[in-house]
Amino acid sequence: MSSSNIKQLNNLKYGVEDNPTVATKILLGLQHIFAAFGGIIVVPLVISSALGFDATTSTAVISASILAAGIATIIQAKGVGRIGSKVACIMGTDFTFVSPAISVGSVLGLPGIIGATILGAFFEIILSYFIKPLMKLFPPIVTGTVVCLIGLTLLPVSMDWAAGGVGAADYGSLTNVSIAMLVMMITLLLNRYGKGMLSSASILIGMVVGYIICIPLGKVDFSSVTQANFIAIPQIFQYGVTFDLKALIAFLPAYFVTTIETVGCLKAIGEVSDVDMDDKRVGSGVLADGVGSMIGGVVGAFPNTSFSQNVGLIPLTKVASKHVAIMAGILLVVLGLFPQFAALINGIPQPVLGGVGIVMFGTVAAAGIKTLSRVEINDRNLLIIATSIGLGLGVTFRPDFISQLPEGLQMIFSSGISTGTIVALILNIILTEDKEEKNNKESDREAI
């Protein structure tokens, strides 16, 4: 079946290889940036705050993180030789690295974090060449569960956004909730009934409308825009670099966890983009993760990995074009060089993000359910799904459950996605299929 027939069958407006006009790519690329920007800058913000960096250092680290995310996104989506999955995958720094970065930074400072980032990137690069045996561990029962968990574990984040943000004095106020619901309804109605760009850019339009509404309500602070420098070029190893084996060991669990998450994320992108993500393509994506992390360390930022929250944009907007992701990467590079533009986007009020986040993350969960619907729900598979989702959501909602574990295990299981993925992988191996289940599976294959 040709790619155009597949695209039509699955109702995509732009397939992975389709190249929209420049104006369209900019609009759709901005949607990806709006969805990812908070995640890209919040990690350097948290680390800088925890380690007591001064304002100049913090600003430099944030700009470097944006720049590194843009470069890594371009490499991942465009592909450079064997590097890159060549799908619409947005890159950025993950929360998994917050704990090891703070522990290393408290002893060795920013140079120690940068050194561990670069050395750890080599570990992920090595892992990317062993994806084929790893991929055998990811049948539809596992990938469907992982994709579903990506959406479900992110929903609490979107609810916090909708309420005004964690720690906000007006958390859950009628104003915040009303803004979030209005943005959500605008997004839904435009996506369902809009034509052409009105539908494809529904997320962006919803966020712009919400942003404008929030200005007279006093929910947009422009002070960070006026205070930011007009242009800032991150310098290579500006703050030095320290290579230390203990620092590397602290980062290795986080790199392994994000490798697992990237495999799940790329499989999810494949599901919603009508692309067969075979072991070679996934390996190239993980390789891009490693290379992107190395670049992040070189420019003074932190490790880069795939952003699961952007997966929801693909089925929602029906735009899977890698060229849109490349444009998003180019725009991120520009934002990394011009801090004032970054500050403007960073000023998006939390309720606005929450309104679109609920729809996006819910769509990812639904995509996982769609994958699981193609799996025979026998007793074995039901146990795998139930236990994996149960533990994945369990540590998401009750993180104190693992608070007494050794620090290394805490880093591995602090993410509901990684917990659910690891549980699904283990159960898929140890819970063997009986003869009747195998016969049913073979019958299904013959029928297909």
Short mmCIF file of C-alpha atoms in Angstrom, two decimals:
data_model
loop_
_atom_site.label_atom_id
_atom_site.label_comp_id
_atom_site.label_asym_id
_atom_site.label_seq_id
_atom_site.Cartn_x
_atom_site.Cartn_y
_atom_site.Cartn_z
CA MET A 1 0.00 0.00 0.00
CA SER A 2 1.43 3.42 -0.93
CA SER A 3 2.20 6.07 1.69
CA SER A 4 -0.59 8.28 0.31
CA ASN A 5 -3.14 5.47 0.73
CA ILE A 6 -1.93 4.82 4.28
CA LYS A 7 -2.12 8.53 5.04
CA GLN A 8 -5.69 8.66 3.71
CA LEU A 9 -6.66 5.46 5.53
CA ASN A 10 -5.50 6.86 8.86
CA ASN A 11 -6.83 10.35 8.21
CA LEU A 12 -3.46 12.16 8.38
CA LYS A 13 -3.35 15.55 6.69
CA TYR A 14 0.43 15.48 6.45
CA GLY A 15 2.34 12.19 6.51
CA VAL A 16 5.90 11.85 7.78
CA GLU A 17 7.49 12.68 4.41
CA ASP A 18 5.00 15.42 3.41
CA ASN A 19 6.52 18.90 3.30
CA PRO A 20 4.00 21.72 3.93
CA THR A 21 4.62 25.34 2.94
CA VAL A 22 7.06 27.38 5.04
CA ALA A 23 4.25 29.41 6.66
CA THR A 24 2.40 26.20 7.55
CA LYS A 25 5.55 24.63 8.98
CA ILE A 26 6.20 27.69 11.14
CA LEU A 27 2.67 27.66 12.55
CA LEU A 28 2.68 23.93 13.21
CA GLY A 29 6.25 24.08 14.51
CA LEU A 30 5.21 26.75 17.03
CA GLN A 31 2.57 24.35 18.33
CA HIS A 32 5.27 21.81 19.12
CA ILE A 33 7.38 24.49 20.81
CA PHE A 34 4.47 25.69 22.94
CA ALA A 35 3.80 22.11 24.03
CA ALA A 36 7.44 21.40 24.87
CA PHE A 37 8.81 24.77 25.97
CA GLY A 38 7.75 24.53 29.59
CA GLY A 39 9.44 21.14 29.92
CA ILE A 40 12.59 22.33 28.17
CA ILE A 41 13.19 25.27 30.51
CA VAL A 42 11.78 23.92 33.79
CA VAL A 43 14.59 21.37 34.25
CA PRO A 44 17.42 23.95 34.04
CA LEU A 45 15.31 26.27 36.22
CA VAL A 46 14.90 23.62 38.94
CA ILE A 47 18.57 22.57 38.83
CA SER A 48 19.83 26.18 38.81
CA SER A 49 17.59 27.04 41.76
CA ALA A 50 18.55 23.94 43.77
CA LEU A 51 22.29 24.55 43.26
CA GLY A 52 22.07 28.30 43.86
CA PHE A 53 23.40 29.48 40.49
CA ASP A 54 23.50 33.26 40.06
CA ALA A 55 21.14 34.99 37.60
CA THR A 56 23.76 35.21 34.85
CA THR A 57 24.62 31.51 35.06
CA SER A 58 20.95 30.47 35.26
CA THR A 59 20.06 32.52 32.17
CA ALA A 60 23.03 31.09 30.26
CA VAL A 61 22.06 27.51 31.20
CA ILE A 62 18.42 28.05 30.14
CA SER A 63 19.41 29.56 26.77
CA ALA A 64 21.89 26.73 26.22
CA SER A 65 19.17 24.17 27.01
CA ILE A 66 16.84 25.72 24.42
CA LEU A 67 19.61 25.83 21.82
CA ALA A 68 20.65 22.22 22.50
CA ALA A 69 17.03 21.06 22.29
CA GLY A 70 16.71 22.73 18.89
CA ILE A 71 19.88 21.18 17.51
CA ALA A 72 18.95 17.73 18.87
CA THR A 73 15.44 18.02 17.38
CA ILE A 74 16.83 18.87 13.93
CA ILE A 75 19.22 15.90 14.08
CA GLN A 76 16.45 13.55 15.28
CA ALA A 77 13.85 14.63 12.70
CA LYS A 78 16.06 15.31 9.67
CA GLY A 79 18.58 12.56 10.21
CA VAL A 80 22.34 12.86 9.74
CA GLY A 81 23.63 9.62 8.25
CA ARG A 82 22.62 6.84 10.63
CA ILE A 83 21.75 9.34 13.37
CA GLY A 84 18.06 10.21 13.78
CA SER A 85 14.72 8.42 13.46
CA LYS A 86 13.46 10.86 10.78
CA VAL A 87 10.03 11.24 12.39
CA ALA A 88 8.33 14.17 14.13
CA CYS A 89 10.12 13.80 17.46
CA ILE A 90 10.82 16.84 19.65
CA MET A 91 13.82 16.73 21.98
CA GLY A 92 14.58 18.34 25.33
CA THR A 93 15.90 17.74 28.85
CA ASP A 94 13.94 15.24 30.96
CA PHE A 95 13.07 15.39 34.68
CA THR A 96 14.84 12.04 35.10
CA PHE A 97 18.13 13.95 35.12
CA VAL A 98 17.14 16.46 37.82
CA SER A 99 18.07 14.28 40.81
CA PRO A 100 21.48 13.06 39.51
CA ALA A 101 22.33 16.57 38.26
CA ILE A 102 21.65 18.09 41.68
CA SER A 103 23.60 15.34 43.49
CA VAL A 104 26.59 15.75 41.16
CA GLY A 105 26.35 19.55 41.04
CA SER A 106 26.33 19.85 44.83
CA VAL A 107 29.81 18.29 44.88
CA LEU A 108 31.41 19.14 41.52
CA GLY A 109 29.32 22.12 40.41
CA LEU A 110 28.20 22.79 36.84
CA PRO A 111 31.49 21.49 35.34
CA GLY A 112 30.83 18.10 36.98
CA ILE A 113 27.28 17.97 35.55
CA ILE A 114 28.56 18.83 32.06
CA GLY A 115 31.26 16.14 32.31
CA ALA A 116 28.76 13.48 33.43
CA THR A 117 26.39 14.57 30.64
CA ILE A 118 29.06 14.04 27.97
CA LEU A 119 30.38 10.73 29.37
CA GLY A 120 26.85 9.37 29.89
CA ALA A 121 26.00 10.22 26.28
CA PHE A 122 28.60 7.65 25.17
CA PHE A 123 26.70 5.01 27.20
CA GLU A 124 23.45 5.76 25.36
CA ILE A 125 25.26 5.78 22.01
CA ILE A 126 26.54 2.26 22.80
CA LEU A 127 23.04 1.14 23.82
CA SER A 128 21.66 2.33 20.48
CA TYR A 129 23.60 -0.46 18.72
CA PHE A 130 21.83 -3.11 20.79
CA ILE A 131 18.26 -2.04 20.05
CA LYS A 132 17.53 -5.15 17.95
CA PRO A 133 17.62 -7.56 20.92
CA LEU A 134 15.86 -4.91 23.02
CA MET A 135 13.11 -4.49 20.40
CA LYS A 136 12.20 -8.17 20.72
CA LEU A 137 11.10 -7.27 24.22
CA PHE A 138 8.57 -4.71 22.87
CA PRO A 139 5.61 -6.59 21.31
CA PRO A 140 2.25 -4.72 20.98
CA ILE A 141 1.19 -5.75 24.51
CA VAL A 142 4.22 -3.84 25.87
CA THR A 143 4.22 -0.88 23.46
CA GLY A 144 0.48 -0.35 23.85
CA THR A 145 0.81 -0.32 27.63
CA VAL A 146 3.77 2.08 27.48
CA VAL A 147 2.02 4.49 25.10
CA CYS A 148 -1.07 4.44 27.30
CA LEU A 149 1.06 5.15 30.37
CA ILE A 150 2.81 8.07 28.66
CA GLY A 151 -0.56 9.80 28.34
CA LEU A 152 -1.99 8.77 31.70
CA THR A 153 1.08 9.76 33.74
CA LEU A 154 1.19 13.18 32.10
CA LEU A 155 -2.49 13.97 32.76
CA PRO A 156 -1.87 15.05 36.39
CA VAL A 157 0.66 17.56 35.02
CA SER A 158 -1.94 19.06 32.70
CA MET A 159 -4.47 19.22 35.55
CA ASP A 160 -1.97 21.13 37.69
CA TRP A 161 -1.40 23.51 34.79
CA ALA A 162 -5.15 23.99 34.35
CA ALA A 163 -5.50 24.83 38.05
CA GLY A 164 -2.82 27.52 37.84
CA GLY A 165 0.40 25.61 38.51
CA VAL A 166 1.71 23.79 41.57
CA GLY A 167 2.17 26.19 44.47
CA ALA A 168 0.12 29.00 42.91
CA ALA A 169 -1.79 31.15 45.40
CA ASP A 170 -4.91 30.91 43.22
CA TYR A 171 -4.55 27.17 42.52
CA GLY A 172 -7.91 25.78 41.38
CA SER A 173 -9.59 29.19 41.24
CA LEU A 174 -12.68 29.64 39.09
CA THR A 175 -10.73 32.00 36.82
CA ASN A 176 -7.94 29.50 36.17
CA VAL A 177 -10.28 26.58 35.58
CA SER A 178 -12.51 28.71 33.31
CA ILE A 179 -9.54 29.79 31.19
CA ALA A 180 -8.36 26.19 30.86
CA MET A 181 -11.81 24.92 29.91
CA LEU A 182 -12.29 27.74 27.38
CA VAL A 183 -8.96 26.98 25.73
CA MET A 184 -9.81 23.27 25.72
CA MET A 185 -13.22 23.89 24.08
CA ILE A 186 -11.74 26.22 21.44
CA THR A 187 -9.11 23.58 20.65
CA LEU A 188 -11.66 20.77 20.44
CA LEU A 189 -14.17 22.68 18.29
CA LEU A 190 -11.53 23.97 15.86
CA ASN A 191 -9.93 20.55 15.61
CA ARG A 192 -13.26 18.82 14.95
CA TYR A 193 -15.08 21.36 12.79
CA GLY A 194 -12.36 23.66 11.45
CA LYS A 195 -11.16 23.40 7.88
CA GLY A 196 -7.55 23.36 6.68
CA MET A 197 -5.18 25.30 8.93
CA LEU A 198 -7.94 26.11 11.43
CA SER A 199 -8.01 22.41 12.29
CA SER A 200 -4.27 21.69 12.00
CA ALA A 201 -3.31 24.74 14.07
CA SER A 202 -6.09 24.27 16.64
CA ILE A 203 -3.61 23.90 19.52
CA LEU A 204 -1.72 27.07 18.57
CA ILE A 205 -4.91 29.09 18.04
CA GLY A 206 -6.35 27.91 21.36
CA MET A 207 -3.15 28.92 23.17
CA VAL A 208 -2.93 32.33 21.45
CA VAL A 209 -6.56 33.11 22.33
CA GLY A 210 -5.96 32.00 25.91
CA TYR A 211 -2.77 34.09 26.08
CA ILE A 212 -4.61 37.22 24.89
CA ILE A 213 -7.45 36.65 27.36
CA CYS A 214 -4.96 36.35 30.22
CA ILE A 215 -3.26 39.71 29.52
CA PRO A 216 -6.08 41.98 30.86
CA LEU A 217 -6.56 39.52 33.74
CA GLY A 218 -3.00 40.23 34.88
CA LYS A 219 -1.81 36.66 34.38
CA VAL A 220 0.97 37.50 31.91
CA ASP A 221 4.21 38.92 33.32
CA PHE A 222 6.30 40.75 30.71
CA SER A 223 9.08 41.73 33.14
CA SER A 224 11.23 38.74 32.15
CA VAL A 225 11.03 39.88 28.51
CA THR A 226 12.32 43.39 29.24
CA GLN A 227 15.06 42.09 31.54
CA ALA A 228 16.41 39.47 29.11
CA ASN A 229 19.33 40.23 26.80
CA PHE A 230 18.48 40.71 23.14
CA ILE A 231 20.97 38.10 21.98
CA ALA A 232 23.03 35.47 23.81
CA ILE A 233 25.42 32.98 22.22
CA PRO A 234 26.31 30.06 24.52
CA GLN A 235 30.06 29.47 24.60
CA ILE A 236 31.55 25.97 24.44
CA PHE A 237 32.68 24.86 27.91
CA GLN A 238 32.08 28.39 29.20
CA TYR A 239 31.99 27.14 32.78
CA GLY A 240 34.58 24.41 32.35
CA VAL A 241 34.17 20.63 32.41
CA THR A 242 35.10 18.00 35.00
CA PHE A 243 35.15 14.30 34.14
CA ASP A 244 34.60 12.14 37.22
CA LEU A 245 33.73 8.44 37.40
CA LYS A 246 31.44 8.87 40.42
CA ALA A 247 29.47 11.53 38.57
CA LEU A 248 29.14 9.23 35.56
CA ILE A 249 27.82 6.38 37.74
CA ALA A 250 25.17 8.73 39.15
CA PHE A 251 24.01 9.58 35.60
CA LEU A 252 23.99 6.03 34.14
CA PRO A 253 20.62 4.91 35.63
CA ALA A 254 18.97 8.07 34.28
CA TYR A 255 20.44 7.46 30.82
CA PHE A 256 19.20 3.86 30.85
CA VAL A 257 15.71 4.96 31.93
CA THR A 258 15.49 7.61 29.22
CA THR A 259 16.67 5.07 26.63
CA ILE A 260 13.73 2.85 27.58
CA GLU A 261 11.39 5.84 27.49
CA THR A 262 12.73 6.91 24.09
CA VAL A 263 12.07 3.45 22.65
CA GLY A 264 8.49 3.66 23.94
CA CYS A 265 8.10 7.24 22.71
CA LEU A 266 9.38 6.42 19.21
CA LYS A 267 7.09 3.40 19.03
CA ALA A 268 4.21 5.69 20.03
CA ILE A 269 5.15 8.19 17.31
CA GLY A 270 5.24 5.32 14.84
CA GLU A 271 1.75 4.21 15.88
CA VAL A 272 0.20 7.65 15.39
CA SER A 273 2.27 8.52 12.30
CA ASP A 274 1.63 5.31 10.32
CA VAL A 275 5.35 4.50 10.29
CA ASP A 276 6.88 1.09 10.90
CA MET A 277 9.40 1.79 13.67
CA ASP A 278 11.67 -1.20 13.19
CA ASP A 279 14.72 -1.85 15.34
CA LYS A 280 17.05 0.00 12.96
CA ARG A 281 14.94 3.15 12.97
CA VAL A 282 14.44 3.08 16.74
CA GLY A 283 18.19 2.49 17.19
CA SER A 284 18.88 5.56 15.06
CA GLY A 285 16.50 7.53 17.27
CA VAL A 286 18.26 6.41 20.45
CA LEU A 287 21.60 7.25 18.80
CA ALA A 288 20.26 10.77 18.15
CA ASP A 289 19.38 10.94 21.86
CA GLY A 290 22.99 10.19 22.75
CA VAL A 291 24.46 12.61 20.22
CA GLY A 292 21.97 15.30 21.29
CA SER A 293 22.96 14.82 24.92
CA MET A 294 26.62 15.17 24.02
CA ILE A 295 25.88 18.41 22.18
CA GLY A 296 23.91 19.58 25.21
CA GLY A 297 26.95 19.07 27.44
CA VAL A 298 29.27 20.83 24.99
CA VAL A 299 27.13 24.01 24.88
CA GLY A 300 26.68 24.01 28.67
CA ALA A 301 23.28 22.33 29.01
CA PHE A 302 21.97 18.95 30.20
CA PRO A 303 21.15 15.61 28.49
CA ASN A 304 18.49 15.58 25.75
CA THR A 305 15.82 12.96 25.17
CA SER A 306 12.52 12.58 23.29
CA PHE A 307 9.55 14.59 24.60
CA SER A 308 6.54 12.34 25.12
CA GLN A 309 4.09 15.24 25.54
CA ASN A 310 4.51 16.19 21.89
CA VAL A 311 3.33 12.78 20.69
CA GLY A 312 -0.27 13.86 21.40
CA LEU A 313 -0.04 16.67 18.86
CA ILE A 314 0.28 14.20 15.97
CA PRO A 315 -3.08 12.37 16.23
CA LEU A 316 -4.81 15.53 17.44
CA THR A 317 -3.71 17.75 14.54
CA LYS A 318 -3.28 14.84 12.09
CA VAL A 319 0.14 16.27 11.20
CA ALA A 320 3.01 13.76 11.30
CA SER A 321 5.43 15.62 9.01
CA LYS A 322 9.08 15.40 10.07
CA HIS A 323 9.59 18.73 8.27
CA VAL A 324 7.35 20.41 10.85
CA ALA A 325 9.56 19.00 13.62
CA ILE A 326 12.67 20.23 11.78
CA MET A 327 11.13 23.72 11.65
CA ALA A 328 10.36 23.48 15.37
CA GLY A 329 14.04 22.67 15.93
CA ILE A 330 15.14 25.67 13.84
CA LEU A 331 12.80 27.94 15.82
CA LEU A 332 14.18 26.55 19.10
CA VAL A 333 17.72 27.36 17.95
CA VAL A 334 16.59 30.92 17.20
CA LEU A 335 14.90 31.18 20.61
CA GLY A 336 18.08 29.90 22.24
CA LEU A 337 20.02 32.75 20.64
CA PHE A 338 17.38 35.41 21.43
CA PRO A 339 16.39 35.13 25.12
CA GLN A 340 13.66 37.81 24.82
CA PHE A 341 11.64 35.61 22.46
CA ALA A 342 12.15 32.68 24.81
CA ALA A 343 10.94 34.78 27.74
CA LEU A 344 7.81 35.75 25.78
CA ILE A 345 6.85 32.11 25.17
CA ASN A 346 7.84 31.18 28.70
CA GLY A 347 5.23 33.67 29.88
CA ILE A 348 2.35 31.49 28.66
CA PRO A 349 0.01 31.22 31.68
CA GLN A 350 -0.30 27.76 33.23
CA PRO A 351 -4.11 27.48 32.72
CA VAL A 352 -3.60 27.97 28.97
CA LEU A 353 -1.10 25.11 28.89
CA GLY A 354 -3.50 23.01 30.94
CA GLY A 355 -6.38 23.50 28.53
CA VAL A 356 -4.47 22.03 25.60
CA GLY A 357 -2.49 19.58 27.73
CA ILE A 358 -5.58 17.69 28.86
CA VAL A 359 -6.55 17.05 25.25
CA MET A 360 -3.03 16.20 24.06
CA PHE A 361 -2.13 13.81 26.86
CA GLY A 362 -5.55 12.19 26.78
CA THR A 363 -5.06 11.61 23.05
CA VAL A 364 -1.77 9.80 23.72
CA ALA A 365 -3.49 7.51 26.24
CA ALA A 366 -6.21 6.82 23.69
CA ALA A 367 -3.56 5.92 21.09
CA GLY A 368 -2.19 3.33 23.54
CA ILE A 369 -5.68 1.92 24.07
CA LYS A 370 -6.04 1.68 20.28
CA THR A 371 -2.85 -0.41 20.11
CA LEU A 372 -4.03 -2.64 22.97
CA SER A 373 -7.36 -3.15 21.20
CA ARG A 374 -5.45 -5.15 18.57
CA VAL A 375 -4.04 -7.46 21.27
CA GLU A 376 -5.97 -10.51 22.41
CA ILE A 377 -7.03 -9.73 25.99
CA ASN A 378 -6.53 -13.20 27.47
CA ASP A 379 -5.76 -13.86 31.14
CA ARG A 380 -1.99 -13.47 30.63
CA ASN A 381 -2.18 -10.20 28.73
CA LEU A 382 -4.79 -8.81 31.12
CA LEU A 383 -2.41 -9.40 34.04
CA ILE A 384 0.44 -7.65 32.19
CA ILE A 385 -1.69 -4.60 31.36
CA ALA A 386 -3.27 -4.38 34.81
CA THR A 387 -0.04 -4.71 36.80
CA SER A 388 2.02 -2.43 34.55
CA ILE A 389 -0.53 0.37 34.49
CA GLY A 390 -1.29 -0.14 38.19
CA LEU A 391 2.33 0.26 39.29
CA GLY A 392 3.08 2.95 36.70
CA LEU A 393 0.21 5.12 37.89
CA GLY A 394 0.86 4.11 41.49
CA VAL A 395 4.34 5.65 41.67
CA THR A 396 3.07 8.66 39.70
CA PHE A 397 0.30 9.41 42.19
CA ARG A 398 2.17 8.23 45.30
CA PRO A 399 5.90 8.91 44.71
CA ASP A 400 6.64 8.39 48.43
CA PHE A 401 6.03 4.69 47.82
CA ILE A 402 9.67 4.38 46.67
CA SER A 403 11.16 6.97 49.04
CA GLN A 404 12.97 4.33 51.15
CA LEU A 405 14.62 2.59 48.20
CA PRO A 406 18.33 3.13 47.42
CA GLU A 407 18.94 6.33 45.44
CA GLY A 408 19.82 4.41 42.26
CA LEU A 409 16.52 2.50 42.34
CA GLN A 410 14.62 5.69 43.13
CA MET A 411 15.99 7.29 39.97
CA ILE A 412 14.94 4.28 37.91
CA PHE A 413 11.42 3.96 39.32
CA SER A 414 10.62 7.62 39.98
CA SER A 415 9.00 7.85 36.53
CA GLY A 416 5.68 6.09 36.09
CA ILE A 417 6.58 5.53 32.44
CA SER A 418 9.85 3.75 33.25
CA THR A 419 8.21 1.77 36.09
CA GLY A 420 5.36 0.57 33.91
CA THR A 421 7.71 -0.18 31.01
CA ILE A 422 10.07 -2.26 33.15
CA VAL A 423 7.16 -4.16 34.75
CA ALA A 424 5.57 -4.86 31.34
CA LEU A 425 8.93 -6.06 29.96
CA ILE A 426 9.54 -8.42 32.89
CA LEU A 427 6.00 -9.82 32.99
CA ASN A 428 6.00 -10.36 29.22
CA ILE A 429 9.05 -12.60 29.71
CA ILE A 430 8.13 -14.52 32.86
CA LEU A 431 4.40 -15.00 32.21
CA THR A 432 4.50 -17.64 29.50
CA GLU A 433 1.65 -18.26 27.10
CA ASP A 434 -0.19 -21.57 27.30
CA LYS A 435 -0.86 -23.71 24.22
CA GLU A 436 -4.38 -22.39 23.69
CA GLU A 437 -3.18 -18.77 23.74
CA LYS A 438 -0.39 -19.56 21.26
CA ASN A 439 -2.83 -21.32 18.93
CA ASN A 440 -5.18 -18.34 19.06
CA LYS A 441 -2.29 -15.98 18.25
CA GLU A 442 -1.23 -18.13 15.29
CA SER A 443 -4.83 -18.23 14.06
CA ASP A 444 -5.00 -14.45 14.25
CA ARG A 445 -1.78 -14.14 12.23
CA GLU A 446 -3.13 -16.49 9.56
CA ALA A 447 -6.34 -14.49 9.41
CA ILE A 448 -4.34 -11.29 8.91
#
